[in-house]
Amino acid sequence: MNPHEIIKSYIQRYIEITEEEADYFASCFETARFKKRQYIVQPGFTAKYRNYVLEGAFRSFVVGDQGQESTIEFAIDDWWITDYNSYIFQQPASMFVMALEDSLVLRIDFHKEQELKNANHHFESFFRIIAERALAAHQRRLISNLTLTAEERFTHFETNFPKFMGRVPQYALASFLGMTTEFLSRIRKRRLHNKS
Amino acid sequence: MNPHEIIKSYIQRYIEITEEEADYFASCFETARFKKRQYIVQPGFTAKYRNYVLEGAFRSFVVGDQGQESTIEFAIDDWWITDYNSYIFQQPASMFVMALEDSLVLRIDFHKEQELKNANHHFESFFRIIAERALAAHQRRLISNLTLTAEERFTHFETNFPKFMGRVPQYALASFLGMTTEFLSRIRKRRLHNKS
DNA sequence: GGAATTTCCTAAACTAGTTCATTTTTTTTG
DNA sequence: CAAAAAAAATGAACTAGTTTAGGAAATTCC
């Protein structure tokens, strides 16, 4: 499938629209390629795009006072990524979004997205649905962060996001799960000896 | 202002609609009173309503295997509360939502909300906007949970949500901030002696 | 293909935050 | 208003996770 077919089938998962509407929706996206380690969002600059990953992988993270990185989100094929606080409010970003691999994305410009939503009730619904789903997912993550131990968080990630395992570097996963690389390493070692 | 005037002025903060549309919107809500410690959502039961707090205070929380409570959200006047995973997907809840004080809410039924969204593009926009804003807020919270120490999280809460201070019990705040009551107590004591 | 850089691992010392057990204070309720 | 229940405080022992430091693999890049 070509990029536009992919995004068409994506939107059709969530709302029922005509072929023409789906084509119009797809036409509002443009493809963009990024090389490994390239930044697509940087603190201080406003996130102009909402990005849908076709190929490759991304990671969004913030950098604390002492230079500690905290991974906010990962995105591989069929996931969205941007700095939502920056994109939604069109304010300077506080996060980095970086390519973890050479990647290909479909992206929509903020203003184009507003046009889409104004033009057609169905598109407004679509963006409402994906926002609600993202919110629900964030709430689930918050719950695991608050209730689980470091090891449980790791197990939870392994079982719920197996496709991400191996795709994302360990230091990035550790900071996503809210622990140090050293501790994640120790967990994996402990596992190897204790279990199975 | 009476309840319906309040919710009318609430929606008008986010979208521009006619007086008639605002009246219709308000007419889809009903008021409900709850006594302190009363549950409005319980695990196993599907959250039927999205609740807008007029008076009083609520707390949503999950209970872990060993009985440890983790507060997910607080809501006082002018805030929304429900179990979003349950409400959005109309699945059994995993959270409790409990009144912290005798409270008065305006609530909308899930099916009524769908009607509203289908009837009028503006209402669809409204729910899209509040979902996006809630998502952005969740992302900000995730960042502070990942980057700050327990004491910093407390300070951050004090400065960003002063209206909640004093309104919510300490044990609930501690579990919201991801620490034990004992530790929060120690932080406050430390503050009293060290600073100002 | 080899030097440089990045990522991952190991281990010991350490500390931020927890657990447990008890007491004091505040709130609720008959 | 007194008894009971709930919430907050205190302190000591403990531990899950961090820090620091060094070395081993694995990737990257000229």
Tab-separated table of C-alpha atoms (C1' of nucleotides) in Angstrom:
chain	number	residue	atom	x	y	z
A	1	MET	CA	0.000	0.000	0.000
A	2	ASN	CA	1.188	3.514	-0.730
A	3	PRO	CA	1.249	6.141	2.038
A	4	HIS	CA	-2.084	7.694	1.088
A	5	GLU	CA	-3.840	4.329	1.024
A	6	ILE	CA	-2.427	3.612	4.455
A	7	ILE	CA	-3.702	6.798	6.061
A	8	LYS	CA	-7.057	6.333	4.320
A	9	SER	CA	-7.441	2.900	5.813
A	10	TYR	CA	-6.324	4.308	9.152
A	11	ILE	CA	-9.074	6.914	9.359
A	12	GLN	CA	-11.636	4.402	8.133
A	13	ARG	CA	-10.915	2.293	11.196
A	14	TYR	CA	-12.471	5.021	13.334
A	15	ILE	CA	-15.161	6.703	11.266
A	16	GLU	CA	-17.368	5.886	8.295
A	17	ILE	CA	-16.720	8.186	5.390
A	18	THR	CA	-16.989	8.105	1.609
A	19	GLU	CA	-14.082	7.301	-0.670
A	20	GLU	CA	-13.965	10.981	-1.701
A	21	GLU	CA	-13.796	12.173	1.880
A	22	ALA	CA	-11.025	9.691	2.645
A	23	ASP	CA	-9.099	10.890	-0.398
A	24	TYR	CA	-9.470	14.481	0.678
A	25	PHE	CA	-8.286	13.574	4.166
A	26	ALA	CA	-5.230	11.768	2.783
A	27	SER	CA	-4.422	14.659	0.449
A	28	CYS	CA	-3.885	16.903	3.456
A	29	PHE	CA	-0.878	14.844	4.536
A	30	GLU	CA	2.609	14.998	3.132
A	31	THR	CA	5.375	12.441	3.453
A	32	ALA	CA	8.688	13.290	5.096
A	33	ARG	CA	11.860	11.260	5.570
A	34	PHE	CA	14.171	11.522	8.536
A	35	LYS	CA	17.538	10.013	9.257
A	36	LYS	CA	18.426	8.291	12.500
A	37	ARG	CA	19.071	10.816	15.324
A	38	GLN	CA	17.366	13.621	13.444
A	39	TYR	CA	15.094	15.859	15.538
A	40	ILE	CA	11.609	16.629	14.288
A	41	VAL	CA	10.630	18.666	17.355
A	42	GLN	CA	12.928	20.670	19.589
A	43	PRO	CA	12.351	22.697	22.786
A	44	GLY	CA	11.699	26.349	22.052
A	45	PHE	CA	10.263	25.714	18.607
A	46	THR	CA	6.559	25.190	18.039
A	47	ALA	CA	5.564	21.723	16.811
A	48	LYS	CA	4.072	22.412	13.404
A	49	TYR	CA	3.023	18.863	12.566
A	50	ARG	CA	1.129	15.865	13.816
A	51	ASN	CA	3.148	12.889	12.573
A	52	TYR	CA	1.905	9.434	11.611
A	53	VAL	CA	4.753	6.923	11.378
A	54	LEU	CA	4.855	4.767	8.231
A	55	GLU	CA	8.306	3.255	8.697
A	56	GLY	CA	10.969	3.603	11.361
A	57	ALA	CA	10.751	4.641	14.986
A	58	PHE	CA	10.700	7.798	17.093
A	59	ARG	CA	11.104	8.777	20.678
A	60	SER	CA	9.948	11.925	22.471
A	61	PHE	CA	11.729	13.001	25.629
A	62	VAL	CA	12.396	15.890	27.961
A	63	VAL	CA	15.756	16.845	29.439
A	64	GLY	CA	15.886	17.744	33.136
A	65	ASP	CA	18.066	20.311	34.901
A	66	GLN	CA	20.952	17.905	35.414
A	67	GLY	CA	20.714	16.599	31.869
A	68	GLN	CA	18.694	13.474	32.722
A	69	GLU	CA	16.505	12.401	29.816
A	70	SER	CA	12.947	11.150	30.404
A	71	THR	CA	11.235	9.391	27.550
A	72	ILE	CA	7.624	10.465	27.193
A	73	GLU	CA	6.544	8.339	24.256
A	74	PHE	CA	7.692	5.931	21.576
A	75	ALA	CA	6.189	5.628	18.122
A	76	ILE	CA	6.699	2.968	15.469
A	77	ASP	CA	4.628	2.023	12.412
A	78	ASP	CA	0.983	3.037	12.750
A	79	TRP	CA	1.521	5.331	15.758
A	80	TRP	CA	1.279	9.106	16.036
A	81	ILE	CA	3.881	11.337	17.593
A	82	THR	CA	4.411	15.022	18.355
A	83	ASP	CA	4.686	17.268	21.414
A	84	TYR	CA	0.952	17.568	22.109
A	85	ASN	CA	1.248	20.502	24.474
A	86	SER	CA	3.112	22.345	21.768
A	87	TYR	CA	0.986	21.196	18.830
A	88	ILE	CA	-2.456	21.641	20.390
A	89	PHE	CA	-1.771	25.060	21.899
A	90	GLN	CA	0.755	26.093	19.222
A	91	GLN	CA	3.240	27.028	21.914
A	92	PRO	CA	6.996	26.431	22.062
A	93	ALA	CA	7.780	22.772	22.689
A	94	SER	CA	9.339	21.473	25.887
A	95	MET	CA	10.249	18.134	24.342
A	96	PHE	CA	12.559	16.668	21.763
A	97	VAL	CA	11.149	14.239	19.230
A	98	MET	CA	13.955	12.243	17.632
A	99	ALA	CA	14.146	9.540	14.988
A	100	LEU	CA	15.527	6.279	16.448
A	101	GLU	CA	15.910	4.831	12.945
A	102	ASP	CA	15.791	6.150	9.406
A	103	SER	CA	12.087	6.865	9.168
A	104	LEU	CA	9.221	7.792	6.912
A	105	VAL	CA	6.200	9.695	8.220
A	106	LEU	CA	2.961	11.184	6.988
A	107	ARG	CA	2.421	14.548	8.597
A	108	ILE	CA	-0.317	17.132	8.703
A	109	ASP	CA	0.225	20.806	9.329
A	110	PHE	CA	-1.624	22.353	12.286
A	111	HIS	CA	-3.528	24.853	10.110
A	112	LYS	CA	-4.453	22.220	7.587
A	113	GLU	CA	-5.832	20.122	10.421
A	114	GLN	CA	-8.047	23.028	11.539
A	115	GLU	CA	-9.340	23.371	7.979
A	116	LEU	CA	-10.146	19.678	7.864
A	117	LYS	CA	-12.034	19.808	11.143
A	118	ASN	CA	-14.003	22.872	10.096
A	119	ALA	CA	-14.823	21.466	6.685
A	120	ASN	CA	-16.404	18.230	7.767
A	121	HIS	CA	-18.060	16.939	10.910
A	122	HIS	CA	-16.590	13.468	10.306
A	123	PHE	CA	-13.036	14.744	10.470
A	124	GLU	CA	-13.801	16.584	13.675
A	125	SER	CA	-15.101	13.277	15.065
A	126	PHE	CA	-11.958	11.509	13.997
A	127	PHE	CA	-9.687	13.892	15.883
A	128	ARG	CA	-12.003	13.740	18.886
A	129	ILE	CA	-11.818	9.952	18.877
A	130	ILE	CA	-8.048	9.750	18.651
A	131	ALA	CA	-7.663	12.374	21.388
A	132	GLU	CA	-10.006	10.420	23.665
A	133	ARG	CA	-8.211	7.174	22.984
A	134	ALA	CA	-4.843	8.768	23.652
A	135	LEU	CA	-6.223	10.194	26.887
A	136	ALA	CA	-7.496	6.789	27.969
A	137	ALA	CA	-4.097	5.239	27.159
A	138	HIS	CA	-2.313	7.934	29.157
A	139	GLN	CA	-4.545	7.205	32.103
A	140	ARG	CA	-3.688	3.510	31.902
A	141	ARG	CA	-0.003	4.372	31.844
A	142	LEU	CA	-0.390	6.684	34.822
A	143	ILE	CA	-1.995	3.823	36.728
A	144	SER	CA	0.892	1.456	36.039
A	145	ASN	CA	3.416	4.119	36.944
A	146	LEU	CA	1.698	4.718	40.263
A	147	THR	CA	0.888	1.133	41.208
A	148	LEU	CA	3.683	-1.071	39.879
A	149	THR	CA	7.293	-1.646	40.904
A	150	ALA	CA	10.100	-1.115	38.399
A	151	GLU	CA	10.237	-4.812	37.526
A	152	GLU	CA	6.459	-5.026	37.133
A	153	ARG	CA	6.483	-1.972	34.866
A	154	PHE	CA	9.043	-3.676	32.670
A	155	THR	CA	7.044	-6.925	32.495
A	156	HIS	CA	3.913	-4.927	31.771
A	157	PHE	CA	5.649	-3.160	28.895
A	158	GLU	CA	7.020	-6.408	27.460
A	159	THR	CA	3.627	-8.045	27.411
A	160	ASN	CA	1.615	-5.026	26.270
A	161	PHE	CA	4.008	-3.600	23.702
A	162	PRO	CA	6.001	-6.560	22.381
A	163	LYS	CA	6.552	-4.832	19.025
A	164	PHE	CA	8.575	-2.126	20.741
A	165	MET	CA	10.950	-4.587	22.422
A	166	GLY	CA	14.242	-4.642	20.604
A	167	ARG	CA	13.212	-1.645	18.511
A	168	VAL	CA	13.960	0.897	21.236
A	169	PRO	CA	17.349	1.265	22.934
A	170	GLN	CA	17.548	0.129	26.515
A	171	TYR	CA	18.482	3.508	27.945
A	172	ALA	CA	15.386	4.975	26.297
A	173	LEU	CA	13.146	2.216	27.596
A	174	ALA	CA	14.556	2.625	31.102
A	175	SER	CA	13.768	6.346	31.109
A	176	PHE	CA	10.295	5.609	29.678
A	177	LEU	CA	9.622	3.213	32.532
A	178	GLY	CA	10.977	5.665	35.088
A	179	MET	CA	14.159	3.885	36.176
A	180	THR	CA	17.886	4.046	35.479
A	181	THR	CA	19.568	2.034	32.714
A	182	GLU	CA	21.638	0.287	35.351
A	183	PHE	CA	18.561	-0.890	37.187
A	184	LEU	CA	16.843	-2.099	34.026
A	185	SER	CA	19.981	-4.035	33.194
A	186	ARG	CA	19.914	-5.609	36.633
A	187	ILE	CA	16.264	-6.575	36.229
A	188	ARG	CA	16.983	-8.368	32.958
A	189	LYS	CA	19.926	-10.208	34.510
A	190	ARG	CA	17.866	-11.215	37.535
A	191	ARG	CA	15.213	-12.558	35.161
A	192	LEU	CA	17.693	-14.639	33.205
A	193	HIS	CA	18.888	-16.408	36.358
A	194	ASN	CA	15.666	-16.730	38.336
A	195	LYS	CA	13.005	-17.541	35.806
A	196	SER	CA	12.445	-20.087	32.992
B	1	MET	CA	-25.900	31.423	38.608
B	2	ASN	CA	-28.017	28.305	38.405
B	3	PRO	CA	-26.502	25.004	37.247
B	4	HIS	CA	-27.661	25.351	33.652
B	5	GLU	CA	-26.273	28.856	33.352
B	6	ILE	CA	-22.968	27.575	34.696
B	7	ILE	CA	-22.606	24.767	32.168
B	8	LYS	CA	-23.713	27.127	29.392
B	9	SER	CA	-20.978	29.571	30.267
B	10	TYR	CA	-18.547	26.656	30.520
B	11	ILE	CA	-19.100	25.444	26.959
B	12	GLN	CA	-19.014	29.011	25.673
B	13	ARG	CA	-15.473	29.319	26.934
B	14	TYR	CA	-14.403	26.795	24.323
B	15	ILE	CA	-16.695	27.231	21.335
B	16	GLU	CA	-18.907	29.916	19.841
B	17	ILE	CA	-22.533	28.867	19.728
B	18	THR	CA	-25.940	30.485	19.772
B	19	GLU	CA	-27.999	30.932	22.910
B	20	GLU	CA	-30.375	28.209	21.658
B	21	GLU	CA	-27.549	25.755	21.093
B	22	ALA	CA	-26.151	26.475	24.563
B	23	ASP	CA	-29.601	25.912	26.064
B	24	TYR	CA	-29.942	22.620	24.264
B	25	PHE	CA	-26.510	21.580	25.471
B	26	ALA	CA	-27.361	22.471	29.067
B	27	SER	CA	-30.696	20.648	28.841
B	28	CYS	CA	-28.840	17.372	28.263
B	29	PHE	CA	-27.349	17.528	31.763
B	30	GLU	CA	-29.014	16.630	35.003
B	31	THR	CA	-27.990	17.582	38.516
B	32	ALA	CA	-27.117	14.983	41.125
B	33	ARG	CA	-26.181	15.283	44.787
B	34	PHE	CA	-23.770	13.022	46.611
B	35	LYS	CA	-22.827	12.698	50.230
B	36	LYS	CA	-19.273	12.530	51.485
B	37	ARG	CA	-17.711	9.069	50.941
B	38	GLN	CA	-20.374	8.113	48.404
B	39	TYR	CA	-19.106	6.311	45.301
B	40	ILE	CA	-20.208	7.488	41.872
B	41	VAL	CA	-18.087	4.963	39.966
B	42	GLN	CA	-17.016	1.511	41.154
B	43	PRO	CA	-14.806	-1.191	39.614
B	44	GLY	CA	-16.809	-3.709	37.647
B	45	PHE	CA	-19.602	-1.281	36.809
B	46	THR	CA	-19.577	0.795	33.640
B	47	ALA	CA	-19.284	4.549	34.150
B	48	LYS	CA	-22.540	5.858	32.754
B	49	TYR	CA	-21.852	9.565	33.226
B	50	ARG	CA	-19.380	12.322	32.560
B	51	ASN	CA	-19.579	14.525	35.670
B	52	TYR	CA	-19.021	18.264	35.927
B	53	VAL	CA	-18.539	19.377	39.536
B	54	LEU	CA	-20.613	22.359	40.658
B	55	GLU	CA	-19.923	22.133	44.388
B	56	GLY	CA	-17.845	19.791	46.508
B	57	ALA	CA	-14.886	17.584	45.657
B	58	PHE	CA	-14.165	14.141	44.242
B	59	ARG	CA	-11.284	11.761	43.996
B	60	SER	CA	-10.733	8.872	41.596
B	61	PHE	CA	-8.415	6.063	42.600
B	62	VAL	CA	-7.435	2.486	41.936
B	63	VAL	CA	-6.751	-0.172	44.536
B	64	GLY	CA	-3.712	-2.431	44.060
B	65	ASP	CA	-3.283	-6.094	44.926
B	66	GLN	CA	-2.152	-5.383	48.472
B	67	GLY	CA	-4.877	-2.815	49.003
B	68	GLN	CA	-2.715	0.250	48.298
B	69	GLU	CA	-4.762	3.121	46.913
B	70	SER	CA	-3.426	5.306	44.097
B	71	THR	CA	-5.213	8.542	43.414
B	72	ILE	CA	-5.624	9.177	39.698
B	73	GLU	CA	-7.411	12.497	39.728
B	74	PHE	CA	-9.052	15.105	41.907
B	75	ALA	CA	-11.968	17.285	40.893
B	76	ILE	CA	-13.441	20.351	42.578
B	77	ASP	CA	-15.708	23.101	41.253
B	78	ASP	CA	-15.437	23.544	37.486
B	79	TRP	CA	-13.602	20.236	36.887
B	80	TRP	CA	-14.774	17.060	35.171
B	81	ILE	CA	-14.452	13.587	36.587
B	82	THR	CA	-15.204	10.006	35.602
B	83	ASP	CA	-13.271	6.815	34.773
B	84	TYR	CA	-12.398	7.735	31.169
B	85	ASN	CA	-11.391	4.242	30.141
B	86	SER	CA	-14.745	3.036	31.322
B	87	TYR	CA	-16.807	5.955	30.028
B	88	ILE	CA	-15.230	6.290	26.589
B	89	PHE	CA	-15.205	2.583	25.785
B	90	GLN	CA	-18.299	1.803	27.884
B	91	GLN	CA	-16.433	-0.999	29.607
B	92	PRO	CA	-16.412	-1.986	33.288
B	93	ALA	CA	-14.507	0.538	35.375
B	94	SER	CA	-11.218	-0.208	37.103
B	95	MET	CA	-11.432	2.840	39.327
B	96	PHE	CA	-13.454	4.180	42.201
B	97	VAL	CA	-14.722	7.737	42.041
B	98	MET	CA	-15.676	8.957	45.483
B	99	ALA	CA	-17.081	12.184	46.894
B	100	LEU	CA	-14.641	13.832	49.325
B	101	GLU	CA	-17.309	16.255	50.486
B	102	ASP	CA	-21.070	16.558	50.105
B	103	SER	CA	-21.223	17.473	46.433
B	104	LEU	CA	-23.382	18.671	43.596
B	105	VAL	CA	-22.630	17.716	39.999
B	106	LEU	CA	-24.042	18.186	36.536
B	107	ARG	CA	-23.812	14.948	34.623
B	108	ILE	CA	-24.446	13.784	31.110
B	109	ASP	CA	-25.349	10.269	30.120
B	110	PHE	CA	-23.042	8.528	27.615
B	111	HIS	CA	-25.797	7.989	25.057
B	112	LYS	CA	-27.041	11.557	25.397
B	113	GLU	CA	-23.494	12.729	24.743
B	114	GLN	CA	-23.372	10.708	21.519
B	115	GLU	CA	-26.659	12.307	20.432
B	116	LEU	CA	-25.255	15.763	21.143
B	117	LYS	CA	-22.137	15.094	19.119
B	118	ASN	CA	-24.094	13.679	16.199
B	119	ALA	CA	-26.608	16.502	16.220
B	120	ASN	CA	-24.213	19.392	15.962
B	121	HIS	CA	-20.669	19.889	14.727
B	122	HIS	CA	-20.034	22.480	17.451
B	123	PHE	CA	-20.705	19.988	20.217
B	124	GLU	CA	-18.390	17.494	18.580
B	125	SER	CA	-15.720	20.219	18.573
B	126	PHE	CA	-16.331	20.908	22.224
B	127	PHE	CA	-15.717	17.316	23.247
B	128	ARG	CA	-12.679	17.152	20.975
B	129	ILE	CA	-11.241	20.256	22.622
B	130	ILE	CA	-11.747	19.080	26.179
B	131	ALA	CA	-10.263	15.674	25.325
B	132	GLU	CA	-7.200	17.318	23.787
B	133	ARG	CA	-6.735	19.617	26.740
B	134	ALA	CA	-7.065	16.730	29.168
B	135	LEU	CA	-4.508	14.813	27.118
B	136	ALA	CA	-2.072	17.732	27.201
B	137	ALA	CA	-2.551	18.049	30.973
B	138	HIS	CA	-1.909	14.328	31.427
B	139	GLN	CA	1.298	14.655	29.465
B	140	ARG	CA	2.446	17.508	31.693
B	141	ARG	CA	1.698	15.386	34.753
B	142	LEU	CA	3.601	12.438	33.298
B	143	ILE	CA	6.607	14.717	32.813
B	144	SER	CA	6.608	15.859	36.428
B	145	ASN	CA	6.165	12.309	37.667
B	146	LEU	CA	9.164	11.174	35.617
B	147	THR	CA	11.476	14.121	36.213
B	148	LEU	CA	10.831	15.413	39.721
B	149	THR	CA	11.658	14.125	43.206
B	150	ALA	CA	8.877	13.565	45.753
B	151	GLU	CA	9.473	16.965	47.365
B	152	GLU	CA	9.546	18.746	44.009
B	153	ARG	CA	6.317	17.055	42.987
B	154	PHE	CA	4.691	18.359	46.148
B	155	THR	CA	5.959	21.913	45.595
B	156	HIS	CA	4.833	21.739	41.990
B	157	PHE	CA	1.348	20.697	43.077
B	158	GLU	CA	1.143	23.442	45.707
B	159	THR	CA	2.046	26.155	43.221
B	160	ASN	CA	0.030	24.833	40.282
B	161	PHE	CA	-3.101	23.710	42.101
B	162	PRO	CA	-3.377	25.935	45.173
B	163	LYS	CA	-7.173	25.568	45.226
B	164	PHE	CA	-6.830	21.856	45.911
B	165	MET	CA	-4.579	22.343	48.928
B	166	GLY	CA	-6.550	21.850	52.108
B	167	ARG	CA	-9.513	20.528	50.126
B	168	VAL	CA	-8.043	17.077	49.622
B	169	PRO	CA	-6.945	14.794	52.478
B	170	GLN	CA	-3.233	14.294	52.879
B	171	TYR	CA	-3.287	10.540	52.308
B	172	ALA	CA	-5.072	11.129	49.000
B	173	LEU	CA	-2.604	13.808	47.939
B	174	ALA	CA	0.332	11.555	48.843
B	175	SER	CA	-0.993	8.743	46.665
B	176	PHE	CA	-1.713	11.240	43.870
B	177	LEU	CA	1.891	12.402	43.998
B	178	GLY	CA	3.187	8.838	44.120
B	179	MET	CA	4.558	8.674	47.656
B	180	THR	CA	3.493	7.370	51.060
B	181	THR	CA	1.543	9.470	53.569
B	182	GLU	CA	4.433	9.137	55.985
B	183	PHE	CA	6.859	10.612	53.511
B	184	LEU	CA	4.582	13.508	52.617
B	185	SER	CA	4.229	14.212	56.301
B	186	ARG	CA	8.007	14.262	56.644
B	187	ILE	CA	8.351	16.647	53.706
B	188	ARG	CA	5.935	19.108	55.275
B	189	LYS	CA	7.748	18.921	58.612
B	190	ARG	CA	11.118	19.435	56.926
B	191	ARG	CA	9.675	22.494	55.172
B	192	LEU	CA	8.394	23.999	58.401
B	193	HIS	CA	11.828	23.852	60.012
B	194	ASN	CA	14.076	24.634	57.056
B	195	LYS	CA	12.284	27.281	55.112
B	196	SER	CA	10.716	30.704	55.899
C	1	DG	C1'	38.244	-2.167	8.409
C	2	DG	C1'	39.753	0.214	12.352
C	3	DA	C1'	39.157	4.217	15.432
C	4	DA	C1'	35.618	6.602	17.690
C	5	DT	C1'	31.341	6.790	19.647
C	6	DT	C1'	27.394	4.916	21.556
C	7	DT	C1'	25.148	1.412	24.087
C	8	DC	C1'	25.085	-2.044	27.540
C	9	DC	C1'	26.762	-4.543	31.650
C	10	DT	C1'	28.651	-5.194	36.428
C	11	DA	C1'	29.360	-4.248	41.151
C	12	DA	C1'	29.819	-1.676	45.396
C	13	DA	C1'	28.458	2.286	48.100
C	14	DC	C1'	24.686	5.078	48.964
C	15	DT	C1'	20.102	7.427	49.632
C	16	DA	C1'	15.369	8.688	48.679
C	17	DG	C1'	11.517	6.830	49.855
C	18	DT	C1'	9.003	2.685	52.225
C	19	DT	C1'	7.429	-0.242	55.984
C	20	DC	C1'	6.120	-1.058	60.402
C	21	DA	C1'	4.619	0.044	64.846
C	22	DT	C1'	2.907	3.456	67.981
C	23	DT	C1'	0.905	7.999	69.386
C	24	DT	C1'	-1.552	12.273	68.707
C	25	DT	C1'	-4.938	14.948	66.511
C	26	DT	C1'	-9.041	15.680	64.014
C	27	DT	C1'	-13.483	14.411	62.340
C	28	DT	C1'	-17.671	11.816	62.486
C	29	DT	C1'	-21.663	10.047	64.499
C	30	DG	C1'	-25.001	8.479	67.664
D	1	DC	C1'	-20.750	15.924	73.985
D	2	DA	C1'	-18.464	11.637	74.443
D	3	DA	C1'	-17.047	7.492	72.037
D	4	DA	C1'	-15.549	5.729	67.848
D	5	DA	C1'	-13.446	6.197	63.611
D	6	DA	C1'	-10.502	8.406	60.443
D	7	DA	C1'	-6.520	11.160	59.439
D	8	DA	C1'	-1.999	12.892	60.463
D	9	DA	C1'	2.532	12.671	62.801
D	10	DT	C1'	6.758	10.431	64.509
D	11	DG	C1'	10.648	7.631	64.547
D	12	DA	C1'	13.476	3.582	63.613
D	13	DA	C1'	14.614	-0.201	60.674
D	14	DC	C1'	14.772	-1.360	56.026
D	15	DT	C1'	14.937	-1.784	50.830
D	16	DA	C1'	14.039	-0.608	46.048
D	17	DG	C1'	16.192	1.951	43.145
D	18	DT	C1'	20.270	5.469	42.295
D	19	DT	C1'	24.948	6.938	41.834
D	20	DT	C1'	29.453	6.413	40.634
D	21	DA	C1'	33.011	4.254	38.276
D	22	DG	C1'	34.955	1.174	35.128
D	23	DG	C1'	34.977	-2.032	31.447
D	24	DA	C1'	32.892	-4.878	27.448
D	25	DA	C1'	30.064	-5.075	23.268
D	26	DA	C1'	28.077	-3.246	19.503
D	27	DT	C1'	27.382	0.509	16.021
D	28	DT	C1'	28.787	4.219	13.416
D	29	DC	C1'	31.507	6.542	10.311
D	30	DC	C1'	35.416	8.042	7.800
